[in-house]
mmCIF file of C-alpha atoms and ligand atoms in Angstrom:
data_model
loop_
_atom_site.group_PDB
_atom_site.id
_atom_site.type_symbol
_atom_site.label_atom_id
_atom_site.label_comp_id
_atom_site.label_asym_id
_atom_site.label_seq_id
_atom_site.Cartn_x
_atom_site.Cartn_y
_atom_site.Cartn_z
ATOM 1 C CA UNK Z 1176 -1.032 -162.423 -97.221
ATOM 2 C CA UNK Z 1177 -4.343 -161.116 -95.452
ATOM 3 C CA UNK Z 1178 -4.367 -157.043 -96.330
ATOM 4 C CA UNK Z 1179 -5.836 -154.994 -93.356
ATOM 5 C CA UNK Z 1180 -7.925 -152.011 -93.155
ATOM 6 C CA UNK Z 1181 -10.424 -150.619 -90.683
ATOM 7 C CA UNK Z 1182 -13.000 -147.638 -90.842
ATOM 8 C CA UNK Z 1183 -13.007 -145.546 -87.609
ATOM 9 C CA UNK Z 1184 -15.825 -143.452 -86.655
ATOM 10 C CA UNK Z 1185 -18.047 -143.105 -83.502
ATOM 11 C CA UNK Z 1186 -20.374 -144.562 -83.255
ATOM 12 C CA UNK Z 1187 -19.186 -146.948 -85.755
ATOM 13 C CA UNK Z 1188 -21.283 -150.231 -85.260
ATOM 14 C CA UNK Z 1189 -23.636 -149.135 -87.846
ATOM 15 C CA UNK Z 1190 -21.254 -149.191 -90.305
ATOM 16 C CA UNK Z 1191 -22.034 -151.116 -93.247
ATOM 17 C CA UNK Z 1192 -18.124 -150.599 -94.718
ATOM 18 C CA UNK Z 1193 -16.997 -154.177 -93.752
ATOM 19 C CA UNK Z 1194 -19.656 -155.650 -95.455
ATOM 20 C CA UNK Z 1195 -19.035 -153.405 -98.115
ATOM 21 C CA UNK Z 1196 -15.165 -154.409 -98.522
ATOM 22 C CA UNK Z 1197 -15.861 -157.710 -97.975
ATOM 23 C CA UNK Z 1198 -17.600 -158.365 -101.558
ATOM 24 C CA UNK Z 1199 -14.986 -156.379 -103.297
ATOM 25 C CA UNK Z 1200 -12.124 -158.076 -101.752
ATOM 26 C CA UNK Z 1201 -14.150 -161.717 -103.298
ATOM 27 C CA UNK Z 1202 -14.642 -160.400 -106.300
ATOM 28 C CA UNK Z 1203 -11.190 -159.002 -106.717
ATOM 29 C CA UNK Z 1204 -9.865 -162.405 -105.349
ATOM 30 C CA UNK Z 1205 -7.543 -160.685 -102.906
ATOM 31 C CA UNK Z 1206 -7.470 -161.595 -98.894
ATOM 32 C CA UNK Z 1207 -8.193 -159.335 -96.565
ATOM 33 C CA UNK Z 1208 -9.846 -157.929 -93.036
ATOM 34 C CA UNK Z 1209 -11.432 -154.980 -92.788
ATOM 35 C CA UNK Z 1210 -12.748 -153.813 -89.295
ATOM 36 C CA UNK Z 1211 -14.822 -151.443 -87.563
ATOM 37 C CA UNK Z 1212 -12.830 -149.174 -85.064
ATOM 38 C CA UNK Z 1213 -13.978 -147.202 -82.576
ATOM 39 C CA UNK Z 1214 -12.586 -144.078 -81.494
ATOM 40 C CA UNK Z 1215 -13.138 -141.759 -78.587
ATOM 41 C CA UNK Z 1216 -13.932 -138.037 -80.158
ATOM 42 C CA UNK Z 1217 -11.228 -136.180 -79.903
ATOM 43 C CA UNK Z 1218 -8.160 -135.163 -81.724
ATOM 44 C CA UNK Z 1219 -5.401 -136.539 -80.228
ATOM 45 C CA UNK Z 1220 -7.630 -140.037 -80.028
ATOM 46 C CA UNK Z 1221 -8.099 -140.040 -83.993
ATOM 47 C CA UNK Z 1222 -3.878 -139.513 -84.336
ATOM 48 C CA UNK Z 1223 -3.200 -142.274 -82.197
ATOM 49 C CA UNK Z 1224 -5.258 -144.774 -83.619
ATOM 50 C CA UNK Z 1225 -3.977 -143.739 -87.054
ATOM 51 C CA UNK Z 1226 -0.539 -143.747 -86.275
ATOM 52 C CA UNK Z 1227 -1.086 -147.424 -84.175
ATOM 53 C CA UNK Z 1228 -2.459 -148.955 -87.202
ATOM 54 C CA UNK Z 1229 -0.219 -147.750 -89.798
ATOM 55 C CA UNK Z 1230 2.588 -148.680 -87.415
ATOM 56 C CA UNK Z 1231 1.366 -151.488 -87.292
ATOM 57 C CA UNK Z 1232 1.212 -152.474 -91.145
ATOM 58 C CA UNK Z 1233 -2.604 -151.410 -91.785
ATOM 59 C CA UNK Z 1234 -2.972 -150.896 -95.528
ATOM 60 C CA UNK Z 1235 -5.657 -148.245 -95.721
ATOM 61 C CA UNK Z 1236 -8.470 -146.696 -93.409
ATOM 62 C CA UNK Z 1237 -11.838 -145.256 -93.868
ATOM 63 C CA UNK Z 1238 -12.811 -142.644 -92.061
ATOM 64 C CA UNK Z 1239 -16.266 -141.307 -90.890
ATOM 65 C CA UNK Z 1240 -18.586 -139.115 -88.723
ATOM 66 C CA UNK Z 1241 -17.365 -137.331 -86.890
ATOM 67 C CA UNK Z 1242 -13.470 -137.283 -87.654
ATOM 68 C CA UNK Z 1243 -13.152 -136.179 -91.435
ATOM 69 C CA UNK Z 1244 -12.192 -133.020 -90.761
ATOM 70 C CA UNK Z 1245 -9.634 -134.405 -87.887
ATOM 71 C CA UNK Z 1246 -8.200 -136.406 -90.231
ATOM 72 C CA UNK Z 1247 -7.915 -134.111 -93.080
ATOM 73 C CA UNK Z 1248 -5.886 -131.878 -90.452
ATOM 74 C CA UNK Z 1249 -4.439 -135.284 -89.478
ATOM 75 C CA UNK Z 1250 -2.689 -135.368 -93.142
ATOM 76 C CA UNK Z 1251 -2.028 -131.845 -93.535
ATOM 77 C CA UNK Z 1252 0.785 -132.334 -90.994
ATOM 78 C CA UNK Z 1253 2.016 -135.570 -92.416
ATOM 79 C CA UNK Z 1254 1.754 -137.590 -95.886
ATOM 80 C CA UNK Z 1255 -0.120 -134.340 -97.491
ATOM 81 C CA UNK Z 1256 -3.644 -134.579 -99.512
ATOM 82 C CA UNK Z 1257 -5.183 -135.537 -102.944
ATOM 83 C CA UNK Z 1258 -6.727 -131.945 -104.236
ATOM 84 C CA UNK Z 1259 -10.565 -133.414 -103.853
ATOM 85 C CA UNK Z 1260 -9.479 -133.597 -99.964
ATOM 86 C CA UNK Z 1261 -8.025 -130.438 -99.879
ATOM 87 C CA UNK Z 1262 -10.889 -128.969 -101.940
ATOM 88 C CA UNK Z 1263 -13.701 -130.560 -99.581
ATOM 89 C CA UNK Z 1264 -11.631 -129.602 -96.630
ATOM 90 C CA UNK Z 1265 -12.260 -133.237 -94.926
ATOM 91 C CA UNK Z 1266 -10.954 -137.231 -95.741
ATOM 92 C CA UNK Z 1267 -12.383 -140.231 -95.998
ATOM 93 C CA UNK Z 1268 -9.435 -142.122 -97.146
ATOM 94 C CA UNK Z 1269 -6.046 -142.561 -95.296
ATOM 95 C CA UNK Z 1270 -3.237 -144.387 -97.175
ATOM 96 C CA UNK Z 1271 0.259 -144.367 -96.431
ATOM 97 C CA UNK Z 1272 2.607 -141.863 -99.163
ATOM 98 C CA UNK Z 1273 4.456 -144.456 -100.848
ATOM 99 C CA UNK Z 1274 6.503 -141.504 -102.347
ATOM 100 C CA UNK Z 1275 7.929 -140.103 -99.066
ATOM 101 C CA UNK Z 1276 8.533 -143.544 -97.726
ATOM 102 C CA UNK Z 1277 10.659 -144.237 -100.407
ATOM 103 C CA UNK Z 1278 12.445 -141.236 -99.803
ATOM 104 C CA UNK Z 1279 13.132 -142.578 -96.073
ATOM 105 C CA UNK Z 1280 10.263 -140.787 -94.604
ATOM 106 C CA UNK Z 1281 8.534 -142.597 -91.303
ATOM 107 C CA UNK Z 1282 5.930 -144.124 -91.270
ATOM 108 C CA UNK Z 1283 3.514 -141.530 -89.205
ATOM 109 C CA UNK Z 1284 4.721 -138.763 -91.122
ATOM 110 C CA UNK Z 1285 3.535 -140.442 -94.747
ATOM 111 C CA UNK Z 1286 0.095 -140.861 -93.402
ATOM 112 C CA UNK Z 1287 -1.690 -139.483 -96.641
ATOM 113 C CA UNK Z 1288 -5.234 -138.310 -97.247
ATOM 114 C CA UNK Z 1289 -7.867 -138.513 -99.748
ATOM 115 C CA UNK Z 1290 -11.558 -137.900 -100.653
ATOM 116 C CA UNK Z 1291 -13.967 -140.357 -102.450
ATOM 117 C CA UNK Z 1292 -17.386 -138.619 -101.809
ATOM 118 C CA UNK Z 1293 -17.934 -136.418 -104.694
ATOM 119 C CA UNK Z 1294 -16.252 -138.711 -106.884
ATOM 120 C CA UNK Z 1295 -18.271 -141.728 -105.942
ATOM 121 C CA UNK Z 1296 -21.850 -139.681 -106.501
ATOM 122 C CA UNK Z 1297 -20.364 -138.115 -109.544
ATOM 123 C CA UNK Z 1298 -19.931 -142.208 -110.817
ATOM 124 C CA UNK Z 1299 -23.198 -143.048 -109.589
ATOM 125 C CA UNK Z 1300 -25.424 -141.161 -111.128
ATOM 126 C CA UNK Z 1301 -22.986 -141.567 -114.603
ATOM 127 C CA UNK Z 1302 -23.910 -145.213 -113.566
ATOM 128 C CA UNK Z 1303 -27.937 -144.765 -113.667
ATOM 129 C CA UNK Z 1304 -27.263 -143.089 -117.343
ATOM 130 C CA UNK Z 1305 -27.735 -139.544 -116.063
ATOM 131 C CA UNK Z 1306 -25.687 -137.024 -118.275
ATOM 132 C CA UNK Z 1307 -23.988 -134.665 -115.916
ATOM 133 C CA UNK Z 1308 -21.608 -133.205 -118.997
ATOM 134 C CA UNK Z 1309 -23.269 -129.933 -120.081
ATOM 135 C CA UNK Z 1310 -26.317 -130.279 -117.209
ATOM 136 C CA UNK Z 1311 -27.837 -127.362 -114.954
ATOM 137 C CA UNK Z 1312 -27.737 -128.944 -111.751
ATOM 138 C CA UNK Z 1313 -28.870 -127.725 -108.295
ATOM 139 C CA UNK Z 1314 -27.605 -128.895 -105.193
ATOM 140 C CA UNK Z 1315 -29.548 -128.406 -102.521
ATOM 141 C CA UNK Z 1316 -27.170 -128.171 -98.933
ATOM 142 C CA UNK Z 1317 -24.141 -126.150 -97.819
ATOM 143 C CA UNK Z 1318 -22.946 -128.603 -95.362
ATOM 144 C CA UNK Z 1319 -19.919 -131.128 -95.656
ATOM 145 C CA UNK Z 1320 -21.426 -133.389 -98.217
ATOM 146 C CA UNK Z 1321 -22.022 -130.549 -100.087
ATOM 147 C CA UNK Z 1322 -18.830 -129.122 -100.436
ATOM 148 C CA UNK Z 1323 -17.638 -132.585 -101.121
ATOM 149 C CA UNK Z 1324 -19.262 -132.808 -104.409
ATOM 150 C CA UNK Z 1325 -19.048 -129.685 -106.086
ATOM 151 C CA UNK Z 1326 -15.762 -129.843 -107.466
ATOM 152 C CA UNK Z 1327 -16.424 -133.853 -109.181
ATOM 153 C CA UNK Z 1328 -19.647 -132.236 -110.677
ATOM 154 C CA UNK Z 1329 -17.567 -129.405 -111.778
ATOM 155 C CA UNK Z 1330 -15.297 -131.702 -113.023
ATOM 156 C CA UNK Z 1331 -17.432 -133.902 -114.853
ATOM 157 C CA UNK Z 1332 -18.387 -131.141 -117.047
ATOM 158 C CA UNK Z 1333 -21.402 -129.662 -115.702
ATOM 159 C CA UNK Z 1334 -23.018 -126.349 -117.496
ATOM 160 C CA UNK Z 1335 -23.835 -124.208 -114.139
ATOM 161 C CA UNK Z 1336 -24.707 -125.262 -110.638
ATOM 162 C CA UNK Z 1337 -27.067 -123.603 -108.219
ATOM 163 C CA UNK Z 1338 -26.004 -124.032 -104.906
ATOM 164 C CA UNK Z 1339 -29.433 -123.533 -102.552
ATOM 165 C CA UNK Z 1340 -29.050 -124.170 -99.053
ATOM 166 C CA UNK Z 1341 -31.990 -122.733 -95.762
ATOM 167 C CA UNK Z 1342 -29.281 -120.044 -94.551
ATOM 168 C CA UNK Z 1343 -28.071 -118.507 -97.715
ATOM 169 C CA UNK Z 1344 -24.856 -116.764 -96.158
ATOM 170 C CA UNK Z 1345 -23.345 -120.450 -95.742
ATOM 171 C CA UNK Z 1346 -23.735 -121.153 -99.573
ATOM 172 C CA UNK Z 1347 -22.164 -117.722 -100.681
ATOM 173 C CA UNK Z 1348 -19.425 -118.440 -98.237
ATOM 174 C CA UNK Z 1349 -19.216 -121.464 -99.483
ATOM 175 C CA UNK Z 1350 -18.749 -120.793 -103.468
ATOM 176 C CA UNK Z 1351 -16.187 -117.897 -102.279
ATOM 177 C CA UNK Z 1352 -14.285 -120.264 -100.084
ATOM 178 C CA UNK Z 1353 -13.784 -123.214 -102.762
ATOM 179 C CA UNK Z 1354 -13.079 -120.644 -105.714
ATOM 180 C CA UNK Z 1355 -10.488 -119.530 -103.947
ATOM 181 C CA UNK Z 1356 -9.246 -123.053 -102.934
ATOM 182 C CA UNK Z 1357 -9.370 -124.645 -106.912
ATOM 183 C CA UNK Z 1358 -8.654 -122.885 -110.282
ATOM 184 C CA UNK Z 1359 -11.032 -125.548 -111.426
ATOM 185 C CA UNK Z 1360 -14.022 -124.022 -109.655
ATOM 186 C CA UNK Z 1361 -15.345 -120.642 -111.531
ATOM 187 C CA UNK Z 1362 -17.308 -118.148 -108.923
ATOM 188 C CA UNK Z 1363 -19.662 -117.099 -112.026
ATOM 189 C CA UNK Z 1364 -20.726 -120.862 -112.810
ATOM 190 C CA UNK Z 1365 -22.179 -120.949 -109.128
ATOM 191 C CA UNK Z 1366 -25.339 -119.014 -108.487
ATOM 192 C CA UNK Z 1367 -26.809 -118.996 -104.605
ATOM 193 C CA UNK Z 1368 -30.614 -119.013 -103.187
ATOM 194 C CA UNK Z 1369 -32.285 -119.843 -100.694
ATOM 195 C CA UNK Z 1370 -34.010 -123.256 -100.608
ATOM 196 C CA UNK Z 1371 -37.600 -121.431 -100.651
ATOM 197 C CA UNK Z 1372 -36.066 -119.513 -103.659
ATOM 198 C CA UNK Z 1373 -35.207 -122.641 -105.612
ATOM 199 C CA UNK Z 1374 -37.087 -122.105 -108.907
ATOM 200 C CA UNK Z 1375 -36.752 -122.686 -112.467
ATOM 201 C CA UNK Z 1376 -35.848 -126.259 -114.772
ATOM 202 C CA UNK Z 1377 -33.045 -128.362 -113.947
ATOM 203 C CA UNK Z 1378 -31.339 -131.636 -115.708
ATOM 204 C CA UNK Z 1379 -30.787 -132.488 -111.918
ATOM 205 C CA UNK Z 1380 -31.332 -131.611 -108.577
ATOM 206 C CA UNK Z 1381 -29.950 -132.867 -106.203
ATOM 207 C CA UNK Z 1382 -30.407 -133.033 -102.081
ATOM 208 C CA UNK Z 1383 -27.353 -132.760 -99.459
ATOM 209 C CA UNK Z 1384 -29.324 -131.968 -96.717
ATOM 210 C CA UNK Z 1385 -29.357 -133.846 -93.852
ATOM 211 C CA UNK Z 1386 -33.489 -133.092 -93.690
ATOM 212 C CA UNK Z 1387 -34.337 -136.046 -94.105
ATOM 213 C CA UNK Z 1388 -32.679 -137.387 -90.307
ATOM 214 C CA UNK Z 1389 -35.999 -135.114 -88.824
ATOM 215 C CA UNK Z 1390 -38.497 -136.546 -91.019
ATOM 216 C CA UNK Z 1391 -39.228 -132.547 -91.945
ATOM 217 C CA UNK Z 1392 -39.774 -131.848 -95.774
ATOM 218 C CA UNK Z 1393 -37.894 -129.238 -97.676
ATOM 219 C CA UNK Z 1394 -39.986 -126.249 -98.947
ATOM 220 C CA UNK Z 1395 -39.889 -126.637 -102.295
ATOM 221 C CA UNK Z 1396 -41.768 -124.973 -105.082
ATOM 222 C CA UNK Z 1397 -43.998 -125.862 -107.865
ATOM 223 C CA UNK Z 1398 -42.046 -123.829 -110.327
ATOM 224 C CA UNK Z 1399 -39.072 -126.288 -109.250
ATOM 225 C CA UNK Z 1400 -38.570 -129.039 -112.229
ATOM 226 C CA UNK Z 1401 -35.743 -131.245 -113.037
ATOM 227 C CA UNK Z 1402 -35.327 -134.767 -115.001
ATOM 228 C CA UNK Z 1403 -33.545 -136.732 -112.504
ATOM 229 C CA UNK Z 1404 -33.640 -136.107 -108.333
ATOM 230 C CA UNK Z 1405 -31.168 -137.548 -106.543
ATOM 231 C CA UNK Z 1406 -31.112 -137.583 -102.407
ATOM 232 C CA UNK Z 1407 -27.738 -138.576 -100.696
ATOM 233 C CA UNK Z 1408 -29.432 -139.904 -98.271
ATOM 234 C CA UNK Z 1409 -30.754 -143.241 -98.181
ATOM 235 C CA UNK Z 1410 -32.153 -146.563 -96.327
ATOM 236 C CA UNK Z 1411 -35.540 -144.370 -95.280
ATOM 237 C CA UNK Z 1412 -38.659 -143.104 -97.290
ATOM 238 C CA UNK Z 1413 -37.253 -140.180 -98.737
ATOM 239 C CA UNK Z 1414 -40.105 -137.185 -99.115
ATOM 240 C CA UNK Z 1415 -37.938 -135.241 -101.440
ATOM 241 C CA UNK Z 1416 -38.008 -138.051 -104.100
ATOM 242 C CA UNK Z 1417 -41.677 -138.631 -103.818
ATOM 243 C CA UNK Z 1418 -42.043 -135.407 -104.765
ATOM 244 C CA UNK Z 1419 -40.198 -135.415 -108.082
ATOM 245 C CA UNK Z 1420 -41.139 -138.351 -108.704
ATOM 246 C CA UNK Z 1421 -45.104 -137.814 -108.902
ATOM 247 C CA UNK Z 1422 -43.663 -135.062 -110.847
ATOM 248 C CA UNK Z 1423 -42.446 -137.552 -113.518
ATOM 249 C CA UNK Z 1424 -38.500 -137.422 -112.487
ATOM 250 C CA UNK Z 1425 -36.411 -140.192 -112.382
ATOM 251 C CA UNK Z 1426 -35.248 -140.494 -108.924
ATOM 252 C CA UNK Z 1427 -32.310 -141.952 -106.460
ATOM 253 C CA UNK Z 1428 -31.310 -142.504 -103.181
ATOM 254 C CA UNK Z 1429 -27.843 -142.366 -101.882
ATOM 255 C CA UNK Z 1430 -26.864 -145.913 -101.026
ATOM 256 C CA UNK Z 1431 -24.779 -146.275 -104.717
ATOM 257 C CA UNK Z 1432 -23.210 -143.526 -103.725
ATOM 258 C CA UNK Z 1433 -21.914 -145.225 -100.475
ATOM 259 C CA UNK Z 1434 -20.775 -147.990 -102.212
ATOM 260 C CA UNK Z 1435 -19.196 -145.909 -105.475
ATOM 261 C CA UNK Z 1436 -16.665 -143.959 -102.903
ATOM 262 C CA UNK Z 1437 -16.089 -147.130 -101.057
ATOM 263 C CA UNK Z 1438 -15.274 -148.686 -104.558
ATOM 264 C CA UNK Z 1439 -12.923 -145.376 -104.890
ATOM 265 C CA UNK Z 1440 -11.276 -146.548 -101.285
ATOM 266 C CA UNK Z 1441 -10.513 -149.836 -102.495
ATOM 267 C CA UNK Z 1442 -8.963 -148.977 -105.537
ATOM 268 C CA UNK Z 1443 -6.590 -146.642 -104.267
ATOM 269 C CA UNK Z 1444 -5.447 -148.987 -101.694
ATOM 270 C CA UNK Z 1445 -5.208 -152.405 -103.567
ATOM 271 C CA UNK Z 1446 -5.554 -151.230 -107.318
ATOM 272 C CA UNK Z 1447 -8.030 -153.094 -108.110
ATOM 273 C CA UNK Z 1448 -10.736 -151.923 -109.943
ATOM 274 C CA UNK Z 1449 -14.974 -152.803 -108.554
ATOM 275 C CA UNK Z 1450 -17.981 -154.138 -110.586
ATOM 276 C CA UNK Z 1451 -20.032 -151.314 -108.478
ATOM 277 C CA UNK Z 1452 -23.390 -152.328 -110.538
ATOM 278 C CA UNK Z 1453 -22.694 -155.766 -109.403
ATOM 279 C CA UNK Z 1454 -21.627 -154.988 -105.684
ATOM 280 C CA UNK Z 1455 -24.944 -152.918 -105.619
ATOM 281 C CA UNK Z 1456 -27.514 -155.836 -106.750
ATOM 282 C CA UNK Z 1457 -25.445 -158.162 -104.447
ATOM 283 C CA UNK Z 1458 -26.183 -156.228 -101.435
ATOM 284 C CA UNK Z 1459 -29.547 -155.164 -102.256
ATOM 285 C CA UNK Z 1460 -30.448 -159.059 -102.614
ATOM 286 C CA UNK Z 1461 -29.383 -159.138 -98.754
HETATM 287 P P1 NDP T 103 -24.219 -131.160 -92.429
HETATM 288 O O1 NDP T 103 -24.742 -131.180 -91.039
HETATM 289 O O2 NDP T 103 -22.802 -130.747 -92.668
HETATM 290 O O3 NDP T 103 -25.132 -130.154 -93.325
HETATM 291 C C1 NDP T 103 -26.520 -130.227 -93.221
HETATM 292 C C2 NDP T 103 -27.176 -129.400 -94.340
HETATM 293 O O4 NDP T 103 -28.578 -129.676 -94.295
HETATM 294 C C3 NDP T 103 -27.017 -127.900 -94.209
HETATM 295 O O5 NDP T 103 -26.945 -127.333 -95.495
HETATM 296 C C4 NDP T 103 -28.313 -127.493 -93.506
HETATM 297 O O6 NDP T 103 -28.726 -126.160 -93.775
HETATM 298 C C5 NDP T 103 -29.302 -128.441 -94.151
HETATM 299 N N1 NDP T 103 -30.469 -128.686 -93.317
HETATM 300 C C6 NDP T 103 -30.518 -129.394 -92.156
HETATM 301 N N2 NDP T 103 -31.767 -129.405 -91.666
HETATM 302 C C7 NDP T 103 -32.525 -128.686 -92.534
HETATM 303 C C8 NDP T 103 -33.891 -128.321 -92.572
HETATM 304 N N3 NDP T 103 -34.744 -128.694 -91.602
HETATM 305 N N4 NDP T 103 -34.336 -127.577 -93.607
HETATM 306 C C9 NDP T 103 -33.506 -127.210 -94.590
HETATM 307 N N5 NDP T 103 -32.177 -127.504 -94.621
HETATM 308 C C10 NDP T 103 -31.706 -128.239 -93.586
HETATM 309 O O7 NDP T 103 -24.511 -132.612 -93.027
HETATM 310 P P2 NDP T 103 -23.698 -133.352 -94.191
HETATM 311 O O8 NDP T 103 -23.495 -132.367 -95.277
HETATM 312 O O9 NDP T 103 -22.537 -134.059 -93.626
HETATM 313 O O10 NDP T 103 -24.719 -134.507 -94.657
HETATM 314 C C11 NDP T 103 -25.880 -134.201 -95.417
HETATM 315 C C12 NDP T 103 -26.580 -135.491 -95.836
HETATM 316 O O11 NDP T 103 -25.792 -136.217 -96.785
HETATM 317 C C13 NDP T 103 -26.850 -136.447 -94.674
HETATM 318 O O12 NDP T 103 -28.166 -136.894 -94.808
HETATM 319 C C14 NDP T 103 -25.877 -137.588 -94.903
HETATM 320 O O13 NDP T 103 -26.422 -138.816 -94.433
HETATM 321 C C15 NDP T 103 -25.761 -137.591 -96.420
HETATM 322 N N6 NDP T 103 -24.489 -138.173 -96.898
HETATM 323 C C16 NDP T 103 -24.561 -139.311 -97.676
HETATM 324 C C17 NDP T 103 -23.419 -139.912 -98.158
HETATM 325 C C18 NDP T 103 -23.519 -141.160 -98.986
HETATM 326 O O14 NDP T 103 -22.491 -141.837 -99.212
HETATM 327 N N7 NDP T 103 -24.694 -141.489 -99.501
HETATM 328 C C19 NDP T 103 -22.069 -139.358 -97.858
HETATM 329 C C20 NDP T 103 -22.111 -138.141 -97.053
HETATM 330 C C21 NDP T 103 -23.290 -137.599 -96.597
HETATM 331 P P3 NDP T 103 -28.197 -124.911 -92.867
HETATM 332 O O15 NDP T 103 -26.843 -124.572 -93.412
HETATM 333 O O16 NDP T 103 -29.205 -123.862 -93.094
HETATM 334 O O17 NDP T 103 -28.145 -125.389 -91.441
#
């Protein structure tokens, strides 16, 4: 029986997700349809399409810019959230509570939520053969995709994290705001800067600002050094890893990490587990 699932987002025809789901569901040998759904930006918009397609026997959406923080508050009224959703404040992932339907719960109210993000860089750079256990990592950004990672890279047994981001109040209130939300993130193990700041050697260094959407160029100094510079964004000449890499860094773009927390998606939903490596080279032959 054909599974479906959609990713809503607007605009959403850019979305590369059906494409995406499409070579897991071959290899994993399972049926399915997965869509691209538009949805006018507003609240009450997001619930209704959620609710429709759940309703309506939808196994699992994605969802994207600019609802994740709609449909994080989405869950918190219904099916509840996994603690990296809670954590990152925003979902990417709606599934339906199996738990509370059990327990006779409707359907609308098991609408659950979930966030692959952090947990799908966290396996792609593990992928490339970067050790993040015991690392010094800086992450450069204080926006959502920042916040989505810090708790994986906390997690996967980082040494310290720097947290630099332009305006420095939004990274302190940041690190204050997710201590306070997870026992598993420390306050001392964070230290904030400004980007211009940013000095010193790192294992990794990462970039979760959206910077590279202008074309502009962080400011970044010379006394800045790391092993391995990853940018989440990707699909574009990226300045930031031109830089480390004349530098001698190895160096990454984002676009495993799309497909690692799509890979995260899928396995929640249908339980089966992705060949990422081999998703990646597939659509990079394309
Ligand atoms: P936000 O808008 O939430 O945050 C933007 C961040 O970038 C802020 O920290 C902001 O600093 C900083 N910034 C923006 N412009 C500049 C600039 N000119 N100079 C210095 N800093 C700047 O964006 P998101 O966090 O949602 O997304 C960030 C990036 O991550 C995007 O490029 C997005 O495409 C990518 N991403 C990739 C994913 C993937 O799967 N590969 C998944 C999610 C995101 P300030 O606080 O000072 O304004």
């Amino acid at each position: 029986m054909t599974q479906h699932f959609i990713v809503i987002g607007n605009p959403i025809a850019h979305s590369k997700s059906p494409e995406i789901h499409t070579l897991f569901a071959a290899q994993s040998g399972i049926d399915i349809s997965y869509q691209r759904q538009y949805c006018p930006d507003d609240a009450a918009s997001l619930n209704a399409v959620i609710e429709a397609f759940f309703q309506g026997g939808g196994v699992g959406a994605n969802v994207t810019v600019p609802f994740k923080q709609v449909a994080y508050d989405c869950c918190v009224a219904r099916g509840g959230l996994s603690e990296h959703a809670k954590v990152a404040g925003a979902v990417n992932t709606l599934l339906l509570n199996q738990a509370l339907l059990k327990n006779g719960t409707p359907i609308a109210q098991a609408i659950y939520g979930d966030n692959t993000d952090g947990q799908g860089l966290v396996n792609h750079i593990t992928s490339l053969g970067w050790p993040l256990m015991g690392a010094r990592v800086a992450l450069i950004g204080a926006g959502g995709a920042a916040r989505g990672v810090i708790l994986p890279l906390i997690e996967a047994g980082i040494a310290e994290l720097t947290l630099a981001n332009r305006t420095l109040n939004k990274a302190t209130a940041l690190v204050t705001e997710l201590s306070a939300a997870s026992a598993t993130i420390n306050k001392q193990q964070i230290k904030t800067c400004t980007t211009d700041d940013l000095k010193g050697d790192f294992d990794t260094i990462i970039n979760a600002t959206s910077i590279g959407l202008s074309g502009d160029t962080l400011p970044l100094s010379d006394e800045l050094k790391c092993h391995y510079a990853y940018d989440m964004m990707y699909g574009r000449e990226l300045p930031f890893l031109q830089h480390f890499a004349v530098c001698g860094a190895q160096t990454s773009d984002g676009y495993g990490m799309l497909i690692g927390q799509a890979a995260l998606s899928f396995e929640r939903w249908t339980g089966h587990t992705i060949d990422v490596v081999q998703i990646t080279k597939a659509l990079q032959a394309h």
